[in-house]
Amino acid sequence: MSSPTATLIRNGRVITASDDYVADVLLQNGVVHTIGQHIEVGPDVRVIDATGLYVLPGGVDTHVHLENVIGPSVTCDTFASGTKAAAFGGTTTVVDFALQTATDSPLQAIARAQRSAESQVAVDYSLHVIVTRVDAQVLHDVRHAMHHEGVTSFKMFMAYPGVMMADDASIFRMLRQVGADGGMVALHAENGTVIDLLIQEALEAGHTSPRYHALTRPAIMEGEATHRGIRLAELAQAPIYFVHVSSNEALKHIVTARAEGIPVFAETCPHYLLFDDSVYHGDDLEIAKYVMTPPLRTSRDQKHLWRALRYDDLQVIATDHCPFCMKEGHLGYRMQKMRGKDDFSQIPNGAPGIETRMVSLFDIGVMQGKLSLNRFVELTSTAPAKLFGLFPKKGTIAVGSDADVVLFDPAATQTIHAHHLHGNCDYTLLEGRTLRGRVEKVFLRGQLIVDGAQWLGRSGMGRFVPRGQVRAF
Ligand code: DUC
Ligand code: ZN
Ligand code: ZN
């Protein structure tokens, strides 16, 4: 059948953040049209037998860096390669970053990212604006972006002085306005000036190898910045979201604030759950792969992250997919990670993960009994959709929601190799690892885009999704 008018997914196990039942799901006109038992359809409807498969809402990854300029480097995935990889991994919506440069406005940053994304994206997407400078005009443009461009979240950095870092007053001004307008400020919480001092001191002492990346970004400085961010949000009476929480030093402030009723939300990333800082004892070249910010922490920190995921002190698992190649990149990028082999501070910070998020979390979370299936869906799809104004269009399987659906085989296994993945990065942190669970089919607004190993999607079929207000309470 070439282009069926609709698809009936028969007899799959539908799992949302709150439900778990066997049903038929009819996808029609881009949305979930009907959910029921023994749905009858005509011959023009494609019928897929999903017996034994999970029917999951498409993943929502609210932290990805595609074609992002990060300091002197550019991430090696394009909107095309990164979104294709996302699709193969069961993610049908990504939220990337539009960087406000020193001279332009958030609105120009959004327009620039959209221009590049439009013809390339293979899944639906949105943008957070990285706000690096705040003045009256910027605040005006931020308000315009929220009310007229469908961009309702803004990332700010407490790290990287002179490059991305915003001072406390700027963060406070943004929190106050964005919060009052129903949006979200997302913070990178690390004390940037102290960390820069530690980096300088390490280099001056001849400590140039990649392991010093982690040693110069101590968890206590993540904790300090997290605490400061919470106090700024409390004063601004605004919700706040912490990206890439890695340590208990940060988490303990989040837990306390939430217990006090302060609207604090946070994500962690698969790499903090899959690996700990023992990897930094290895070979220097290998360590460069694990140079991400914040760095990997101790196994004790990891236990705290799992506890927080279970008890809702962390609400989201996003990838922070920020790929830089070891040797061969695409787009002419070469040896990006190797740039720092004699000076760890020159290693671009970030690692790939967009394609392996769902399956790795299914394996280490669900299969190892750390997360229920419902919680897995909530963390990877529903909660990020709610927190960033995409729900219920995205993030669930319900009548009227976009027909972004993943058929997932919990009984299959797969061994991960970089050369089987679909992004541009030449390595994966999961090389050679066998994981339980496999994405079998992926639908984007009702269109089958992944069918086993077959790619049926195309660049440009993804759409920009205007977002609404945060639904966090
Ligand atoms: N923060 C991110 O969120 N991604 C990459 C680098 C960084 O510092
Ligand atoms: Zn960050
Ligand atoms: Zn990031």
Short mmCIF file of C-alpha atoms and ligand atoms in Angstrom, two decimals:
data_model
loop_
_atom_site.label_atom_id
_atom_site.label_comp_id
_atom_site.label_asym_id
_atom_site.label_seq_id
_atom_site.Cartn_x
_atom_site.Cartn_y
_atom_site.Cartn_z
CA MET A 1 0.00 0.00 0.00
CA SER A 2 1.75 3.26 -1.07
CA SER A 3 0.16 5.99 1.02
CA PRO A 4 -2.56 4.76 3.30
CA THR A 5 -5.11 7.29 4.51
CA ALA A 6 -4.79 6.06 8.05
CA THR A 7 -3.07 3.44 10.19
CA LEU A 8 -4.61 1.11 12.70
CA ILE A 9 -2.20 -0.19 15.33
CA ARG A 10 -3.89 -3.33 16.51
CA ASN A 11 -3.60 -4.99 19.88
CA GLY A 12 -0.56 -3.18 21.23
CA ARG A 13 0.08 -2.38 24.88
CA VAL A 14 -0.55 1.34 25.15
CA ILE A 15 1.60 2.94 27.81
CA THR A 16 1.31 6.56 28.84
CA ALA A 17 2.47 8.33 31.98
CA SER A 18 -0.64 7.12 33.75
CA ASP A 19 -2.14 4.19 31.83
CA ASP A 20 -1.18 0.72 30.69
CA TYR A 21 -3.72 -1.28 28.66
CA VAL A 22 -4.09 -3.30 25.47
CA ALA A 23 -6.05 -1.54 22.72
CA ASP A 24 -6.31 -0.64 19.07
CA VAL A 25 -5.15 2.86 18.13
CA LEU A 26 -6.30 4.52 14.92
CA LEU A 27 -4.03 7.25 13.54
CA GLN A 28 -5.77 9.50 11.05
CA ASN A 29 -5.23 13.01 9.71
CA GLY A 30 -2.05 13.33 11.73
CA VAL A 31 -3.63 12.75 15.09
CA VAL A 32 -4.77 9.91 17.30
CA HIS A 33 -8.30 9.52 16.03
CA THR A 34 -9.73 6.62 18.05
CA ILE A 35 -8.58 4.33 20.83
CA GLY A 36 -10.72 1.27 21.42
CA GLN A 37 -11.20 -2.46 21.20
CA HIS A 38 -11.62 -4.32 17.91
CA ILE A 39 -11.84 -1.17 15.79
CA GLU A 40 -13.19 -1.98 12.30
CA VAL A 41 -11.56 -0.23 9.35
CA GLY A 42 -11.86 -0.21 5.56
CA PRO A 43 -9.33 -1.63 3.07
CA ASP A 44 -7.58 1.70 2.58
CA VAL A 45 -6.38 1.71 6.17
CA ARG A 46 -2.99 0.15 6.90
CA VAL A 47 -3.27 -2.33 9.77
CA ILE A 48 -0.22 -3.14 11.88
CA ASP A 49 -0.35 -6.01 14.33
CA ALA A 50 1.36 -4.74 17.48
CA THR A 51 0.74 -7.81 19.60
CA GLY A 52 3.54 -8.03 22.15
CA LEU A 53 4.75 -4.49 21.44
CA TYR A 54 4.50 -1.38 23.55
CA VAL A 55 2.72 1.58 21.98
CA LEU A 56 4.48 4.62 23.43
CA PRO A 57 4.08 8.34 22.83
CA GLY A 58 6.97 9.65 20.74
CA GLY A 59 9.87 10.75 22.87
CA VAL A 60 10.29 14.45 23.62
CA ASP A 61 13.92 15.49 24.03
CA THR A 62 14.04 19.04 25.32
CA HIS A 63 17.83 19.39 25.37
CA VAL A 64 19.68 18.89 22.10
CA HIS A 65 22.41 20.84 20.32
CA LEU A 66 22.19 20.51 16.54
CA GLU A 67 24.39 22.85 14.50
CA ASN A 68 25.08 24.75 17.71
CA VAL A 69 28.04 27.05 18.06
CA ILE A 70 29.62 26.21 21.41
CA GLY A 71 32.62 28.46 22.00
CA PRO A 72 34.95 27.95 19.03
CA SER A 73 33.30 24.66 17.96
CA VAL A 74 30.12 23.69 16.17
CA THR A 75 28.30 20.48 17.06
CA CYS A 76 28.75 17.91 14.30
CA ASP A 77 25.08 16.96 13.86
CA THR A 78 22.99 19.04 11.53
CA PHE A 79 19.27 19.47 11.95
CA ALA A 80 18.96 16.75 9.31
CA SER A 81 21.32 14.16 10.78
CA GLY A 82 20.37 14.84 14.39
CA THR A 83 16.63 14.59 13.86
CA LYS A 84 16.97 11.44 11.78
CA ALA A 85 18.98 9.91 14.62
CA ALA A 86 16.35 11.11 17.09
CA ALA A 87 13.64 9.37 15.06
CA PHE A 88 15.52 6.07 14.98
CA GLY A 89 15.80 6.35 18.74
CA GLY A 90 12.05 6.87 19.20
CA THR A 91 12.12 10.64 19.71
CA THR A 92 9.68 12.63 17.58
CA THR A 93 10.07 16.11 19.07
CA VAL A 94 13.29 17.89 19.94
CA VAL A 95 13.92 21.29 21.45
CA ASP A 96 17.17 22.83 20.25
CA PHE A 97 18.82 26.14 21.12
CA ALA A 98 18.87 29.46 19.31
CA LEU A 99 21.88 31.44 20.46
CA GLN A 100 21.59 35.16 21.01
CA THR A 101 25.01 36.50 20.02
CA ALA A 102 26.65 39.59 21.47
CA THR A 103 25.01 41.84 18.92
CA ASP A 104 21.67 40.34 17.98
CA SER A 105 18.31 39.93 19.63
CA PRO A 106 16.50 36.77 20.70
CA LEU A 107 14.16 37.26 17.74
CA GLN A 108 17.03 37.24 15.27
CA ALA A 109 18.41 34.14 16.97
CA ILE A 110 15.07 32.36 16.56
CA ALA A 111 14.75 33.38 12.91
CA ARG A 112 18.31 32.24 12.16
CA ALA A 113 17.80 28.81 13.72
CA GLN A 114 14.45 28.37 11.98
CA ARG A 115 15.95 29.25 8.60
CA SER A 116 18.52 26.54 9.01
CA ALA A 117 16.16 23.97 10.51
CA GLU A 118 13.19 24.34 8.19
CA SER A 119 14.42 22.38 5.20
CA GLN A 120 16.29 19.83 7.27
CA VAL A 121 14.30 18.62 10.26
CA ALA A 122 12.86 15.13 10.06
CA VAL A 123 10.95 15.30 13.35
CA ASP A 124 9.05 18.15 14.96
CA TYR A 125 11.09 20.74 16.78
CA SER A 126 11.11 23.85 18.86
CA LEU A 127 13.74 26.21 20.23
CA HIS A 128 14.86 27.59 23.56
CA VAL A 129 16.69 30.88 23.20
CA ILE A 130 20.05 31.12 24.94
CA VAL A 131 19.97 34.62 26.38
CA THR A 132 23.45 35.98 27.00
CA ARG A 133 22.67 39.67 27.46
CA VAL A 134 19.68 41.34 29.07
CA ASP A 135 18.49 44.90 28.61
CA ALA A 136 15.11 46.56 28.06
CA GLN A 137 15.06 45.75 24.35
CA VAL A 138 15.99 42.12 24.98
CA LEU A 139 13.21 41.82 27.55
CA HIS A 140 10.80 43.32 25.06
CA ASP A 141 11.89 40.81 22.42
CA VAL A 142 11.63 37.95 24.90
CA ARG A 143 8.03 38.94 25.57
CA HIS A 144 7.38 39.09 21.83
CA ALA A 145 8.93 35.65 21.35
CA MET A 146 6.66 34.21 24.02
CA HIS A 147 3.46 35.74 22.77
CA HIS A 148 4.00 35.73 19.00
CA GLU A 149 6.70 33.19 18.11
CA GLY A 150 5.70 30.28 20.33
CA VAL A 151 9.07 30.29 22.10
CA THR A 152 8.38 30.17 25.83
CA SER A 153 11.67 29.02 27.37
CA PHE A 154 15.05 30.65 27.70
CA LYS A 155 18.35 29.16 28.74
CA MET A 156 20.88 31.11 30.73
CA PHE A 157 24.38 30.18 31.83
CA MET A 158 25.97 30.75 35.23
CA ALA A 159 29.18 29.31 33.71
CA TYR A 160 31.57 30.36 30.91
CA PRO A 161 32.41 33.96 31.86
CA GLY A 162 32.98 36.18 28.86
CA VAL A 163 31.27 33.73 26.51
CA MET A 164 27.80 32.76 27.69
CA MET A 165 27.63 33.68 31.36
CA ALA A 166 24.88 36.00 32.54
CA ASP A 167 25.17 37.78 35.87
CA ASP A 168 22.72 37.22 38.70
CA ALA A 169 20.79 40.44 38.09
CA SER A 170 20.26 39.50 34.43
CA ILE A 171 19.04 36.06 35.41
CA PHE A 172 16.74 37.60 38.00
CA ARG A 173 15.26 40.05 35.46
CA MET A 174 14.57 37.22 33.05
CA LEU A 175 13.06 35.00 35.73
CA ARG A 176 10.73 37.77 36.87
CA GLN A 177 9.40 38.59 33.43
CA VAL A 178 9.36 35.13 31.85
CA GLY A 179 7.78 33.63 34.97
CA ALA A 180 5.05 36.28 35.06
CA ASP A 181 4.27 35.54 31.41
CA GLY A 182 3.97 31.79 31.99
CA GLY A 183 7.29 30.68 30.56
CA MET A 184 10.39 28.99 31.89
CA VAL A 185 14.00 29.97 32.44
CA ALA A 186 16.36 26.99 32.20
CA LEU A 187 19.66 27.41 34.00
CA HIS A 188 23.08 25.91 33.52
CA ALA A 189 24.13 26.02 37.15
CA GLU A 190 27.86 26.07 37.80
CA ASN A 191 29.90 28.84 39.40
CA GLY A 192 31.69 29.98 36.25
CA THR A 193 34.23 32.42 37.69
CA VAL A 194 35.53 30.02 40.34
CA ILE A 195 35.68 27.18 37.81
CA ASP A 196 37.63 29.35 35.38
CA LEU A 197 40.11 30.14 38.14
CA LEU A 198 40.53 26.42 38.92
CA ILE A 199 41.10 25.73 35.22
CA GLN A 200 43.77 28.45 34.98
CA GLU A 201 45.52 27.17 38.10
CA ALA A 202 45.47 23.59 36.80
CA LEU A 203 46.96 24.61 33.46
CA GLU A 204 49.64 26.72 35.15
CA ALA A 205 50.58 23.70 37.26
CA GLY A 206 51.00 21.64 34.08
CA HIS A 207 47.83 19.64 34.63
CA THR A 208 46.71 19.59 31.04
CA SER A 209 45.27 16.10 30.53
CA PRO A 210 41.53 15.55 29.98
CA ARG A 211 40.96 14.16 33.49
CA TYR A 212 41.42 17.71 34.82
CA HIS A 213 38.20 18.71 33.13
CA ALA A 214 36.31 16.92 35.89
CA LEU A 215 38.67 17.94 38.68
CA THR A 216 38.25 21.64 37.87
CA ARG A 217 34.44 21.50 37.81
CA PRO A 218 33.68 20.26 41.34
CA ALA A 219 30.15 19.28 42.30
CA ILE A 220 30.14 21.80 45.13
CA MET A 221 30.25 24.60 42.53
CA GLU A 222 27.25 23.06 40.79
CA GLY A 223 25.52 23.00 44.17
CA GLU A 224 26.41 26.61 44.94
CA ALA A 225 25.02 27.85 41.62
CA THR A 226 21.91 25.72 41.95
CA HIS A 227 21.22 27.19 45.37
CA ARG A 228 21.77 30.71 44.02
CA GLY A 229 19.46 30.07 41.07
CA ILE A 230 16.73 28.82 43.39
CA ARG A 231 16.98 31.90 45.59
CA LEU A 232 16.77 34.14 42.52
CA ALA A 233 13.68 32.28 41.33
CA GLU A 234 12.14 32.47 44.78
CA LEU A 235 12.63 36.22 44.86
CA ALA A 236 11.26 36.53 41.33
CA GLN A 237 8.30 34.29 42.22
CA ALA A 238 8.97 32.33 39.07
CA PRO A 239 9.40 28.68 38.19
CA ILE A 240 12.90 27.57 37.33
CA TYR A 241 14.32 24.56 35.49
CA PHE A 242 17.83 23.20 35.95
CA VAL A 243 19.40 21.49 32.97
CA HIS A 244 21.80 18.55 33.24
CA VAL A 245 21.76 18.02 36.99
CA SER A 246 24.65 15.68 37.75
CA SER A 247 25.34 15.71 41.47
CA ASN A 248 23.77 15.38 44.87
CA GLU A 249 25.32 18.74 45.73
CA ALA A 250 22.87 20.28 43.27
CA LEU A 251 20.06 17.85 43.94
CA LYS A 252 19.92 18.48 47.68
CA HIS A 253 19.02 22.13 47.07
CA ILE A 254 16.37 21.12 44.54
CA VAL A 255 14.85 18.59 46.93
CA THR A 256 14.73 21.10 49.78
CA ALA A 257 13.23 23.83 47.62
CA ARG A 258 10.54 21.52 46.27
CA ALA A 259 9.69 20.43 49.79
CA GLU A 260 9.26 24.12 50.63
CA GLY A 261 6.82 24.45 47.72
CA ILE A 262 9.11 26.47 45.45
CA PRO A 263 8.40 25.58 41.79
CA VAL A 264 11.80 24.12 40.96
CA PHE A 265 12.12 21.57 38.15
CA ALA A 266 15.10 19.70 36.84
CA GLU A 267 16.45 17.23 34.34
CA THR A 268 19.27 14.78 34.34
CA CYS A 269 20.80 13.07 31.32
CA PRO A 270 21.41 9.42 30.44
CA HIS A 271 25.21 9.76 30.69
CA TYR A 272 25.00 10.64 34.40
CA LEU A 273 23.00 7.46 34.95
CA LEU A 274 25.07 5.20 32.72
CA PHE A 275 28.59 6.20 33.77
CA ASP A 276 30.44 7.55 36.76
CA ASP A 277 33.71 9.36 37.27
CA SER A 278 35.71 6.14 37.25
CA VAL A 279 35.96 6.60 33.46
CA TYR A 280 38.29 9.53 34.08
CA HIS A 281 40.98 7.11 35.28
CA GLY A 282 41.33 5.66 31.80
CA ASP A 283 43.34 6.46 28.72
CA ASP A 284 43.58 10.20 27.90
CA LEU A 285 42.20 9.86 24.39
CA GLU A 286 39.27 7.81 25.63
CA ILE A 287 38.55 10.31 28.42
CA ALA A 288 37.99 13.08 25.87
CA LYS A 289 34.78 11.30 24.86
CA TYR A 290 33.45 11.82 28.38
CA VAL A 291 34.33 15.48 28.56
CA MET A 292 30.92 16.98 29.01
CA THR A 293 29.68 19.66 31.35
CA PRO A 294 28.96 19.07 34.15
CA PRO A 295 31.34 16.12 34.24
CA LEU A 296 30.42 12.63 35.36
CA ARG A 297 30.17 12.32 39.12
CA THR A 298 30.57 9.54 41.69
CA SER A 299 28.51 6.37 41.94
CA ARG A 300 26.98 7.86 45.11
CA ASP A 301 25.73 10.81 43.10
CA GLN A 302 24.25 8.37 40.63
CA LYS A 303 22.27 6.65 43.38
CA HIS A 304 20.86 10.01 44.43
CA LEU A 305 19.85 10.78 40.83
CA TRP A 306 17.92 7.51 40.59
CA ARG A 307 16.18 8.20 43.88
CA ALA A 308 15.22 11.68 42.69
CA LEU A 309 13.88 10.27 39.42
CA ARG A 310 11.68 7.85 41.30
CA TYR A 311 10.31 10.41 43.72
CA ASP A 312 9.82 13.23 41.22
CA ASP A 313 12.57 15.52 42.45
CA LEU A 314 13.87 15.19 38.90
CA GLN A 315 11.13 15.38 36.26
CA VAL A 316 12.91 14.95 32.93
CA ILE A 317 15.59 12.85 31.29
CA ALA A 318 16.90 14.76 28.28
CA THR A 319 20.04 13.95 26.35
CA ASP A 320 22.07 17.16 26.22
CA HIS A 321 23.06 15.65 22.86
CA CYS A 322 26.09 17.79 22.08
CA PRO A 323 28.21 15.80 19.62
CA PHE A 324 31.79 16.52 18.63
CA CYS A 325 33.76 14.03 16.59
CA MET A 326 36.89 12.25 17.74
CA LYS A 327 38.39 11.87 14.28
CA GLU A 328 36.16 12.03 11.25
CA GLY A 329 33.25 14.37 11.51
CA HIS A 330 31.02 15.41 8.71
CA LEU A 331 30.72 18.94 7.36
CA GLY A 332 34.51 19.04 7.24
CA TYR A 333 34.81 18.80 11.01
CA ARG A 334 37.78 16.74 12.04
CA MET A 335 39.39 15.85 15.31
CA GLN A 336 37.10 18.12 17.32
CA LYS A 337 37.72 16.35 20.62
CA MET A 338 41.41 15.97 19.81
CA ARG A 339 41.82 19.72 19.82
CA GLY A 340 42.28 19.47 23.56
CA LYS A 341 44.74 16.61 23.75
CA ASP A 342 47.46 18.91 25.16
CA ASP A 343 45.08 21.25 27.00
CA PHE A 344 41.86 19.87 28.46
CA SER A 345 40.25 23.31 28.45
CA GLN A 346 40.23 23.20 24.63
CA ILE A 347 38.17 19.99 24.42
CA PRO A 348 34.67 20.90 23.26
CA ASN A 349 32.26 19.97 26.05
CA GLY A 350 29.60 17.48 25.11
CA ALA A 351 28.75 13.95 24.03
CA PRO A 352 26.24 12.34 21.67
CA GLY A 353 23.14 10.47 22.89
CA ILE A 354 20.06 11.49 20.91
CA GLU A 355 19.50 8.05 19.36
CA THR A 356 20.17 5.92 22.44
CA ARG A 357 18.18 7.77 25.10
CA MET A 358 15.00 5.70 25.08
CA VAL A 359 16.56 2.30 24.73
CA SER A 360 19.34 2.88 27.24
CA LEU A 361 16.87 4.14 29.83
CA PHE A 362 14.54 1.27 29.14
CA ASP A 363 17.40 -1.12 29.80
CA ILE A 364 19.01 0.47 32.86
CA GLY A 365 15.80 1.99 34.22
CA VAL A 366 12.84 -0.26 33.48
CA MET A 367 14.55 -3.62 33.02
CA GLN A 368 16.71 -3.13 36.09
CA GLY A 369 13.64 -2.24 38.17
CA LYS A 370 14.58 1.38 38.84
CA LEU A 371 11.69 2.94 36.90
CA SER A 372 8.17 1.77 36.19
CA LEU A 373 7.06 1.79 32.57
CA ASN A 374 4.73 4.70 33.27
CA ARG A 375 7.51 6.67 34.89
CA PHE A 376 9.80 5.92 31.94
CA VAL A 377 7.22 7.45 29.59
CA GLU A 378 6.65 10.37 31.91
CA LEU A 379 10.36 11.21 32.17
CA THR A 380 11.14 10.89 28.48
CA SER A 381 7.97 12.29 26.91
CA THR A 382 5.08 13.54 29.05
CA ALA A 383 6.82 15.67 31.66
CA PRO A 384 9.11 17.49 29.20
CA ALA A 385 6.07 18.15 27.00
CA LYS A 386 4.20 19.62 29.97
CA LEU A 387 7.07 21.67 31.33
CA PHE A 388 7.81 23.24 27.96
CA GLY A 389 4.31 23.94 26.72
CA LEU A 390 3.94 21.07 24.22
CA PHE A 391 1.31 19.02 26.03
CA PRO A 392 -1.16 17.49 25.12
CA LYS A 393 -0.28 17.90 21.44
CA LYS A 394 2.94 16.04 22.30
CA GLY A 395 3.83 13.73 25.16
CA THR A 396 0.90 11.36 25.33
CA ILE A 397 -1.36 9.01 23.41
CA ALA A 398 -4.83 10.46 23.64
CA VAL A 399 -7.58 11.21 21.16
CA GLY A 400 -6.67 14.46 19.41
CA SER A 401 -2.97 14.36 20.28
CA ASP A 402 -0.46 14.33 17.45
CA ALA A 403 -0.04 10.80 16.14
CA ASP A 404 3.60 10.62 17.25
CA VAL A 405 3.79 6.98 18.21
CA VAL A 406 6.57 4.48 18.82
CA LEU A 407 6.16 0.73 18.60
CA PHE A 408 8.72 -0.69 20.97
CA ASP A 409 9.72 -4.32 21.36
CA PRO A 410 10.64 -5.00 24.99
CA ALA A 411 11.80 -8.53 24.20
CA ALA A 412 14.37 -7.60 21.55
CA THR A 413 18.00 -6.84 22.25
CA GLN A 414 20.53 -4.81 20.33
CA THR A 415 24.22 -4.11 20.50
CA ILE A 416 25.11 -0.48 19.99
CA HIS A 417 27.81 0.55 17.53
CA ALA A 418 28.51 4.09 16.33
CA HIS A 419 28.55 2.99 12.72
CA HIS A 420 24.98 1.67 13.02
CA LEU A 421 23.67 4.94 14.41
CA HIS A 422 22.31 7.67 12.18
CA GLY A 423 23.94 10.83 13.48
CA ASN A 424 27.20 12.38 12.30
CA CYS A 425 29.24 11.60 15.39
CA ASP A 426 31.93 8.97 14.96
CA TYR A 427 31.59 7.53 18.45
CA THR A 428 28.98 6.57 21.01
CA LEU A 429 29.54 6.23 24.74
CA LEU A 430 27.66 2.93 24.47
CA GLU A 431 29.94 1.26 21.92
CA GLY A 432 29.57 -2.53 22.13
CA ARG A 433 26.96 -2.42 24.86
CA THR A 434 24.02 -4.79 24.51
CA LEU A 435 20.72 -3.28 25.55
CA ARG A 436 17.32 -4.79 26.00
CA GLY A 437 14.45 -3.24 24.04
CA ARG A 438 14.28 -1.90 20.49
CA VAL A 439 12.39 0.78 18.62
CA GLU A 440 10.53 -1.06 15.83
CA LYS A 441 8.39 1.58 14.17
CA VAL A 442 8.03 5.33 14.56
CA PHE A 443 5.15 7.51 13.37
CA LEU A 444 5.39 11.27 13.09
CA ARG A 445 1.94 12.84 12.91
CA GLY A 446 0.68 9.52 11.54
CA GLN A 447 3.38 9.04 8.92
CA LEU A 448 5.58 5.98 9.28
CA ILE A 449 9.13 7.34 9.32
CA VAL A 450 11.09 4.44 10.82
CA ASP A 451 10.30 0.83 10.00
CA GLY A 452 12.92 -1.42 11.58
CA ALA A 453 16.19 -0.43 9.95
CA GLN A 454 14.43 1.34 7.10
CA TRP A 455 14.25 5.14 6.89
CA LEU A 456 10.97 6.34 5.44
CA GLY A 457 11.18 9.90 6.71
CA ARG A 458 12.71 12.84 4.94
CA SER A 459 14.48 16.06 5.73
CA GLY A 460 12.05 18.96 5.95
CA MET A 461 9.04 16.93 7.03
CA GLY A 462 9.42 18.04 10.64
CA ARG A 463 7.56 21.16 11.73
CA PHE A 464 8.27 23.97 14.10
CA VAL A 465 5.88 23.56 17.04
CA PRO A 466 4.81 26.84 18.62
CA ARG A 467 4.73 26.29 22.36
CA GLY A 468 2.36 27.54 25.00
CA GLN A 469 2.70 28.22 28.68
CA VAL A 470 4.39 25.90 31.13
CA ARG A 471 2.07 23.34 32.68
CA ALA A 472 3.94 22.46 35.77
CA PHE A 473 1.56 22.71 38.65
N1 DUC B 1 26.03 22.89 28.59
C1 DUC B 1 25.14 22.27 27.85
O1 DUC B 1 23.96 22.27 28.17
N2 DUC B 1 25.52 21.62 26.76
C2 DUC B 1 26.83 21.58 26.31
C3 DUC B 1 27.81 22.31 27.10
C4 DUC B 1 27.31 22.94 28.31
O2 DUC B 1 28.06 23.51 29.07
ZN ZN B 2 24.77 23.63 30.01
ZN ZN B 3 23.31 21.33 26.56
#
